[in-house]
């Protein structure tokens, strides 16, 4: 009833900005997730394959991070109260994430300019930056879900979430390489995807179990009738997607040896679907709160006059970013070419 009253009193703007922020963060997780995953997998191959892996994400990886800037920017300008609380509670993992992102950016450019003897160092730096960024984001997610509590159980859950998100990004990265590469590297990507699949599933299952345990409100939203039956398609479809990936990965090695690319797109598409469903489930659980059961979107929002001005900017910026993203993926569609810097 309180939520309906807020909407009727002109409180629709915070809902709009929450949706925009959700779109930006979901786009970041999917798009930057696969290139972070490629970075995590980089250490496992020879130099020639490293160049191919870097080439597969080269046209996209920097632009993918734009979605993170947009999402955090919306949080800052549209929900300043929540921004202060969330980033204040997550100060340490945010700092490590920024270090990782910086390390990735520097290593990406310097690996090609360095002398041959120094190139492995920059390759390792790109791997370390990707791993640190991914793990930090997973820890942030775990701490956020538990309401920033400081107990050992909550910290342990955050660390497990960090490891599982690294696995999820590695699954995305491996699935991306299955689509974008050929030959032995493509076969290795299938193996990497198989190894990452079930740890990713364990992470999603852990979040799905812990989130209702944190809040009686969230438990009621999921397990009261008729919500239980209405929401059942989310876990069912997620399980079907996991089964589809596992089945496809078992069949792909034989097909790829025969240069048959049929189904090479399935692991990536299904993994993206899993991430979208997990994001939707978490968004449903948390709504309308930005800090679990403490600060809702109306309490955290800027003044309506400010939000209207910000909305004008968002109407211009969001389509521009979306259009550029679609255009860049269209231009660089197909298999990865040999890495060049000209």
Short mmCIF file of C-alpha atoms in Angstrom, two decimals:
data_model
loop_
_atom_site.label_atom_id
_atom_site.label_comp_id
_atom_site.label_asym_id
_atom_site.label_seq_id
_atom_site.Cartn_x
_atom_site.Cartn_y
_atom_site.Cartn_z
CA UNK A 1 0.00 0.00 0.00
CA UNK A 2 2.83 2.41 0.82
CA UNK A 3 4.44 1.68 -2.55
CA UNK A 4 1.16 2.41 -4.36
CA UNK A 5 0.76 5.68 -2.44
CA UNK A 6 4.29 6.71 -3.41
CA UNK A 7 3.53 6.01 -7.07
CA UNK A 8 0.26 7.98 -6.94
CA UNK A 9 1.99 10.95 -5.34
CA UNK A 10 4.35 11.39 -8.28
CA UNK A 11 6.91 8.84 -7.10
CA UNK A 12 7.19 7.17 -10.51
CA UNK A 13 10.51 8.82 -11.30
CA UNK A 14 12.51 6.74 -8.78
CA UNK A 15 11.02 3.59 -10.34
CA UNK A 16 12.11 4.75 -13.80
CA UNK A 17 15.64 5.45 -12.62
CA UNK A 18 15.79 2.14 -10.79
CA UNK A 19 14.89 0.46 -14.09
CA UNK A 20 17.55 2.42 -15.98
CA UNK A 21 20.16 1.57 -13.37
CA UNK A 22 19.14 -2.08 -13.51
CA UNK A 23 19.49 -2.14 -17.31
CA UNK A 24 22.94 -0.55 -17.08
CA UNK A 25 24.20 -2.96 -14.42
CA UNK A 26 22.79 -6.02 -16.20
CA UNK A 27 24.41 -4.90 -19.47
CA UNK A 28 27.71 -4.44 -17.63
CA UNK A 29 27.59 -7.87 -15.99
CA UNK A 30 26.94 -9.61 -19.32
CA UNK A 31 29.18 -7.55 -21.60
CA UNK A 32 32.13 -6.87 -19.34
CA UNK A 33 31.57 -10.27 -17.74
CA UNK A 34 32.68 -12.20 -20.79
CA UNK A 35 35.83 -10.11 -21.35
CA UNK A 36 36.70 -10.38 -17.66
CA UNK A 37 36.23 -14.12 -18.12
CA UNK A 38 38.60 -14.13 -21.09
CA UNK A 39 41.14 -12.32 -18.92
CA UNK A 40 40.76 -14.93 -16.17
CA UNK A 41 41.37 -17.72 -18.70
CA UNK A 42 44.34 -15.95 -20.32
CA UNK A 43 46.99 -17.54 -18.16
CA UNK A 44 46.22 -21.08 -19.33
CA UNK A 45 47.46 -20.84 -22.94
CA UNK A 46 50.56 -20.14 -25.01
CA UNK A 47 51.50 -16.66 -26.24
CA UNK A 48 49.99 -17.12 -29.71
CA UNK A 49 46.64 -18.11 -28.22
CA UNK A 50 46.86 -15.24 -25.75
CA UNK A 51 47.00 -12.85 -28.71
CA UNK A 52 43.92 -14.47 -30.24
CA UNK A 53 42.03 -14.22 -26.94
CA UNK A 54 42.94 -10.55 -26.57
CA UNK A 55 41.94 -9.95 -30.18
CA UNK A 56 38.50 -11.48 -29.54
CA UNK A 57 37.68 -8.83 -26.92
CA UNK A 58 39.83 -5.97 -28.26
CA UNK A 59 37.09 -4.00 -30.06
CA UNK A 60 34.64 -4.28 -27.16
CA UNK A 61 36.20 -4.49 -23.71
CA UNK A 62 36.80 -0.80 -23.05
CA UNK A 63 33.33 0.24 -24.22
CA UNK A 64 31.74 -2.52 -22.12
CA UNK A 65 32.89 -0.74 -18.95
CA UNK A 66 30.81 2.30 -19.97
CA UNK A 67 27.76 0.50 -18.60
CA UNK A 68 29.36 0.35 -15.13
CA UNK A 69 30.02 4.09 -15.23
CA UNK A 70 26.42 4.71 -16.28
CA UNK A 71 24.98 2.47 -13.56
CA UNK A 72 27.07 3.97 -10.75
CA UNK A 73 26.42 7.46 -12.14
CA UNK A 74 22.66 6.92 -11.93
CA UNK A 75 23.04 5.64 -8.38
CA UNK A 76 24.99 8.79 -7.47
CA UNK A 77 22.73 11.41 -9.04
CA UNK A 78 19.32 9.73 -8.65
CA UNK A 79 19.79 7.97 -5.28
CA UNK A 80 22.51 9.92 -3.43
CA UNK A 81 21.49 8.65 0.02
CA UNK A 82 21.84 5.01 -1.02
CA UNK A 83 25.02 5.80 -2.95
CA UNK A 84 26.69 7.04 0.21
CA UNK A 85 25.56 4.07 2.28
CA UNK A 86 26.38 1.39 -0.30
CA UNK A 87 29.79 2.65 -1.41
CA UNK A 88 30.69 3.53 2.17
CA UNK A 89 29.95 -0.05 3.29
CA UNK A 90 31.76 -1.50 0.25
CA UNK A 91 34.73 0.86 0.34
CA UNK A 92 37.44 -1.84 0.46
CA UNK A 93 36.15 -4.17 -2.30
CA UNK A 94 35.34 -1.13 -4.47
CA UNK A 95 38.93 0.06 -4.05
CA UNK A 96 40.25 -3.37 -5.08
CA UNK A 97 37.89 -3.44 -8.05
CA UNK A 98 39.19 -0.08 -9.26
CA UNK A 99 42.77 -1.28 -8.85
CA UNK A 100 41.91 -4.35 -10.93
CA UNK A 101 40.23 -2.29 -13.65
CA UNK A 102 43.21 0.06 -13.80
CA UNK A 103 45.65 -2.83 -13.97
CA UNK A 104 43.68 -4.39 -16.84
CA UNK A 105 43.65 -1.15 -18.80
CA UNK A 106 47.37 -0.53 -18.42
CA UNK A 107 48.28 -4.16 -19.17
CA UNK A 108 46.10 -4.28 -22.28
CA UNK A 109 48.00 -1.39 -23.88
CA UNK A 110 51.49 -2.15 -22.59
CA UNK A 111 51.55 -5.87 -23.48
CA UNK A 112 52.00 -4.99 -27.16
CA UNK A 113 54.51 -2.19 -26.56
CA UNK A 114 56.73 -4.10 -24.16
CA UNK A 115 59.84 -5.99 -25.17
CA UNK A 116 59.45 -9.71 -25.68
CA UNK A 117 61.02 -10.47 -22.29
CA UNK A 118 58.50 -8.23 -20.52
CA UNK A 119 55.37 -9.29 -22.37
CA UNK A 120 54.61 -12.22 -20.02
CA UNK A 121 54.58 -9.78 -17.11
CA UNK A 122 51.87 -7.71 -18.77
CA UNK A 123 49.92 -10.82 -19.68
CA UNK A 124 50.01 -11.84 -16.03
CA UNK A 125 48.99 -8.31 -15.04
CA UNK A 126 45.94 -8.51 -17.33
CA UNK A 127 45.04 -11.87 -15.79
CA UNK A 128 45.52 -10.54 -12.24
CA UNK A 129 43.49 -7.41 -12.95
CA UNK A 130 40.65 -9.48 -14.41
CA UNK A 131 40.65 -11.89 -11.47
CA UNK A 132 40.83 -9.11 -8.87
CA UNK A 133 38.01 -7.17 -10.52
CA UNK A 134 35.77 -10.24 -10.78
CA UNK A 135 36.41 -11.44 -7.25
CA UNK A 136 35.85 -7.94 -5.82
CA UNK A 137 32.51 -7.65 -7.60
CA UNK A 138 31.44 -11.03 -6.23
CA UNK A 139 32.39 -10.01 -2.69
CA UNK A 140 30.45 -6.76 -3.15
CA UNK A 141 27.40 -8.74 -4.26
CA UNK A 142 27.63 -11.08 -1.28
CA UNK A 143 27.98 -8.24 1.23
CA UNK A 144 25.14 -6.32 -0.41
CA UNK A 145 22.74 -9.28 -0.25
CA UNK A 146 23.45 -9.83 3.46
CA UNK A 147 22.77 -6.17 4.26
CA UNK A 148 26.42 -5.29 4.94
CA UNK A 149 26.53 -7.36 8.12
CA UNK A 150 30.02 -7.99 9.51
CA UNK A 151 29.67 -11.50 10.93
CA UNK A 152 31.93 -14.38 9.94
CA UNK A 153 29.06 -16.19 8.24
CA UNK A 154 28.26 -13.15 6.09
CA UNK A 155 31.94 -12.65 5.23
CA UNK A 156 32.29 -16.32 4.31
CA UNK A 157 29.24 -16.08 2.07
CA UNK A 158 30.71 -12.99 0.37
CA UNK A 159 34.00 -14.81 -0.29
CA UNK A 160 32.14 -17.79 -1.76
CA UNK A 161 30.11 -15.42 -3.92
CA UNK A 162 33.37 -13.87 -5.13
CA UNK A 163 34.72 -17.25 -6.22
CA UNK A 164 31.45 -18.23 -7.90
CA UNK A 165 31.22 -14.96 -9.81
CA UNK A 166 34.76 -15.54 -11.09
CA UNK A 167 33.53 -18.93 -12.29
CA UNK A 168 30.46 -17.34 -13.87
CA UNK A 169 32.58 -14.82 -15.74
CA UNK A 170 34.93 -17.61 -16.81
CA UNK A 171 31.90 -19.49 -18.18
CA UNK A 172 30.84 -16.40 -20.13
CA UNK A 173 34.40 -15.91 -21.39
CA UNK A 174 34.79 -19.53 -22.45
CA UNK A 175 31.42 -19.47 -24.20
CA UNK A 176 32.49 -16.29 -26.00
CA UNK A 177 35.70 -17.97 -27.17
CA UNK A 178 33.72 -20.96 -28.45
CA UNK A 179 31.87 -18.57 -30.77
CA UNK A 180 34.81 -16.38 -31.74
CA UNK A 181 37.76 -18.77 -32.16
CA UNK A 182 38.67 -21.91 -34.07
CA UNK A 183 40.87 -24.99 -33.77
CA UNK A 184 42.65 -26.06 -30.59
CA UNK A 185 41.78 -22.88 -28.69
CA UNK A 186 38.11 -23.40 -29.40
CA UNK A 187 38.35 -26.96 -28.10
CA UNK A 188 40.07 -25.74 -24.94
CA UNK A 189 37.31 -23.18 -24.47
CA UNK A 190 34.77 -26.02 -24.43
CA UNK A 191 36.77 -27.69 -21.66
CA UNK A 192 36.97 -24.43 -19.68
CA UNK A 193 33.22 -23.96 -19.99
CA UNK A 194 32.58 -27.48 -18.71
CA UNK A 195 34.77 -26.86 -15.65
CA UNK A 196 33.13 -23.51 -14.88
CA UNK A 197 29.52 -24.53 -15.37
CA UNK A 198 28.62 -26.19 -12.10
CA UNK A 199 30.47 -23.81 -9.79
CA UNK A 200 28.47 -21.05 -11.46
CA UNK A 201 25.32 -23.05 -10.74
CA UNK A 202 26.38 -23.50 -7.13
CA UNK A 203 26.81 -19.74 -6.76
CA UNK A 204 23.34 -19.00 -8.16
CA UNK A 205 21.84 -21.67 -5.90
CA UNK A 206 23.63 -20.24 -2.84
CA UNK A 207 22.35 -16.72 -3.55
CA UNK A 208 18.85 -18.07 -4.16
CA UNK A 209 18.88 -19.87 -0.79
CA UNK A 210 20.53 -17.16 1.31
CA UNK A 211 18.55 -14.17 0.04
CA UNK A 212 15.15 -15.31 1.46
CA UNK A 213 16.88 -16.28 4.71
CA UNK A 214 18.15 -12.72 5.19
CA UNK A 215 14.71 -11.11 5.14
CA UNK A 216 11.26 -12.33 6.16
CA UNK A 217 9.82 -9.89 3.60
CA UNK A 218 11.77 -11.54 0.77
CA UNK A 219 10.82 -15.01 2.01
CA UNK A 220 7.17 -14.00 1.93
CA UNK A 221 7.48 -12.60 -1.61
CA UNK A 222 8.80 -15.90 -2.94
CA UNK A 223 7.03 -18.59 -0.92
CA UNK A 224 3.57 -17.23 -0.24
CA UNK A 225 0.70 -18.40 -2.45
CA UNK A 226 0.11 -17.80 -5.33
CA UNK A 227 3.60 -16.23 -5.74
CA UNK A 228 5.28 -19.60 -5.32
CA UNK A 229 3.63 -20.95 -8.48
CA UNK A 230 3.82 -17.70 -10.45
CA UNK A 231 7.59 -17.45 -9.86
CA UNK A 232 8.32 -21.14 -10.38
CA UNK A 233 9.27 -20.61 -14.07
CA UNK A 234 12.39 -18.67 -13.03
CA UNK A 235 14.21 -21.59 -11.31
CA UNK A 236 12.75 -24.12 -13.78
CA UNK A 237 13.93 -22.23 -16.88
CA UNK A 238 17.31 -21.63 -15.21
CA UNK A 239 17.71 -25.37 -14.63
CA UNK A 240 16.73 -26.07 -18.25
CA UNK A 241 19.35 -23.60 -19.48
CA UNK A 242 22.04 -25.27 -17.36
CA UNK A 243 21.03 -28.66 -18.73
CA UNK A 244 21.10 -27.30 -22.30
CA UNK A 245 24.61 -25.89 -21.83
CA UNK A 246 25.89 -29.13 -20.31
CA UNK A 247 24.36 -31.21 -23.13
CA UNK A 248 25.75 -28.90 -25.82
CA UNK A 249 29.24 -28.85 -24.32
CA UNK A 250 29.33 -32.67 -24.35
CA UNK A 251 28.49 -32.75 -28.07
CA UNK A 252 30.55 -29.80 -29.29
CA UNK A 253 34.06 -31.39 -29.28
CA UNK A 254 33.08 -33.97 -31.90
CA UNK A 255 31.31 -31.37 -34.05
CA UNK A 256 34.19 -28.91 -33.86
CA UNK A 257 36.71 -31.57 -34.88
CA UNK A 258 34.63 -31.97 -38.05
CA UNK A 259 34.56 -28.16 -38.48
CA UNK A 260 30.85 -28.17 -37.73
CA UNK A 261 29.96 -24.93 -35.91
CA UNK A 262 26.35 -25.97 -35.29
CA UNK A 263 25.47 -25.11 -31.68
CA UNK A 264 28.61 -23.06 -30.98
CA UNK A 265 26.42 -20.10 -30.05
CA UNK A 266 24.28 -22.08 -27.59
CA UNK A 267 26.55 -21.95 -24.47
CA UNK A 268 26.95 -18.17 -24.66
CA UNK A 269 23.27 -17.48 -25.33
CA UNK A 270 22.12 -19.79 -22.55
CA UNK A 271 24.65 -18.38 -20.10
CA UNK A 272 23.41 -14.87 -20.84
CA UNK A 273 19.88 -16.15 -20.24
CA UNK A 274 20.95 -17.57 -16.86
CA UNK A 275 22.50 -14.26 -15.83
CA UNK A 276 19.36 -12.37 -16.90
CA UNK A 277 17.08 -14.69 -14.93
CA UNK A 278 19.33 -14.50 -11.85
CA UNK A 279 19.35 -10.71 -12.10
CA UNK A 280 15.56 -10.57 -12.46
CA UNK A 281 15.09 -12.84 -9.47
CA UNK A 282 17.40 -10.75 -7.32
CA UNK A 283 15.74 -7.52 -8.48
CA UNK A 284 12.33 -8.92 -7.58
CA UNK A 285 13.59 -9.94 -4.15
CA UNK A 286 15.08 -6.55 -3.31
CA UNK A 287 12.45 -4.20 -4.80
CA UNK A 288 11.71 -1.51 -3.70
CA UNK A 289 14.76 -1.39 -1.42
CA UNK A 290 18.23 -0.25 -2.42
CA UNK A 291 19.62 -1.30 0.97
CA UNK A 292 17.89 -4.48 2.14
CA UNK A 293 14.87 -3.58 4.33
CA UNK A 294 16.46 -0.23 5.28
CA UNK A 295 16.38 2.34 2.47
CA UNK A 296 13.82 2.17 -0.32
CA UNK A 297 14.02 4.00 -3.64
CA UNK A 298 11.70 6.83 -2.52
CA UNK A 299 13.69 7.51 0.64
CA UNK A 300 16.96 7.53 -1.31
CA UNK A 301 15.80 9.52 -4.36
CA UNK A 302 16.77 13.05 -5.27
CA UNK A 303 14.09 15.75 -5.50
CA UNK A 304 11.55 15.22 -8.33
CA UNK A 305 12.72 18.42 -10.03
CA UNK A 306 16.28 17.11 -10.14
CA UNK A 307 15.18 13.72 -11.39
CA UNK A 308 13.27 15.30 -14.28
CA UNK A 309 16.38 17.15 -15.44
CA UNK A 310 18.53 14.04 -15.06
CA UNK A 311 15.96 12.04 -17.03
CA UNK A 312 16.44 14.34 -20.02
CA UNK A 313 20.16 13.51 -19.98
CA UNK A 314 19.46 9.80 -19.61
CA UNK A 315 17.09 9.85 -22.59
CA UNK A 316 19.99 11.15 -24.71
CA UNK A 317 22.89 9.17 -23.23
CA UNK A 318 21.32 5.71 -22.95
CA UNK A 319 20.27 5.36 -26.63
CA UNK A 320 23.68 6.70 -27.71
CA UNK A 321 25.53 4.06 -25.69
CA UNK A 322 23.12 1.35 -26.79
CA UNK A 323 23.42 2.36 -30.44
CA UNK A 324 27.21 2.39 -30.34
CA UNK A 325 27.25 -1.01 -28.63
CA UNK A 326 25.00 -2.59 -31.25
CA UNK A 327 26.99 -0.98 -34.08
CA UNK A 328 30.36 -2.16 -32.76
CA UNK A 329 29.18 -5.75 -32.36
CA UNK A 330 27.70 -5.66 -35.85
CA UNK A 331 30.95 -4.40 -37.37
CA UNK A 332 33.12 -7.01 -35.62
CA UNK A 333 30.72 -9.91 -36.08
CA UNK A 334 32.20 -13.30 -36.91
CA UNK A 335 35.40 -15.13 -36.05
CA UNK A 336 38.35 -13.35 -34.50
CA UNK A 337 41.10 -12.25 -36.84
CA UNK A 338 44.83 -12.14 -36.15
CA UNK A 339 45.76 -9.55 -33.54
CA UNK A 340 47.14 -6.29 -35.01
CA UNK A 341 47.82 -2.82 -33.58
CA UNK A 342 47.73 -0.37 -36.46
#
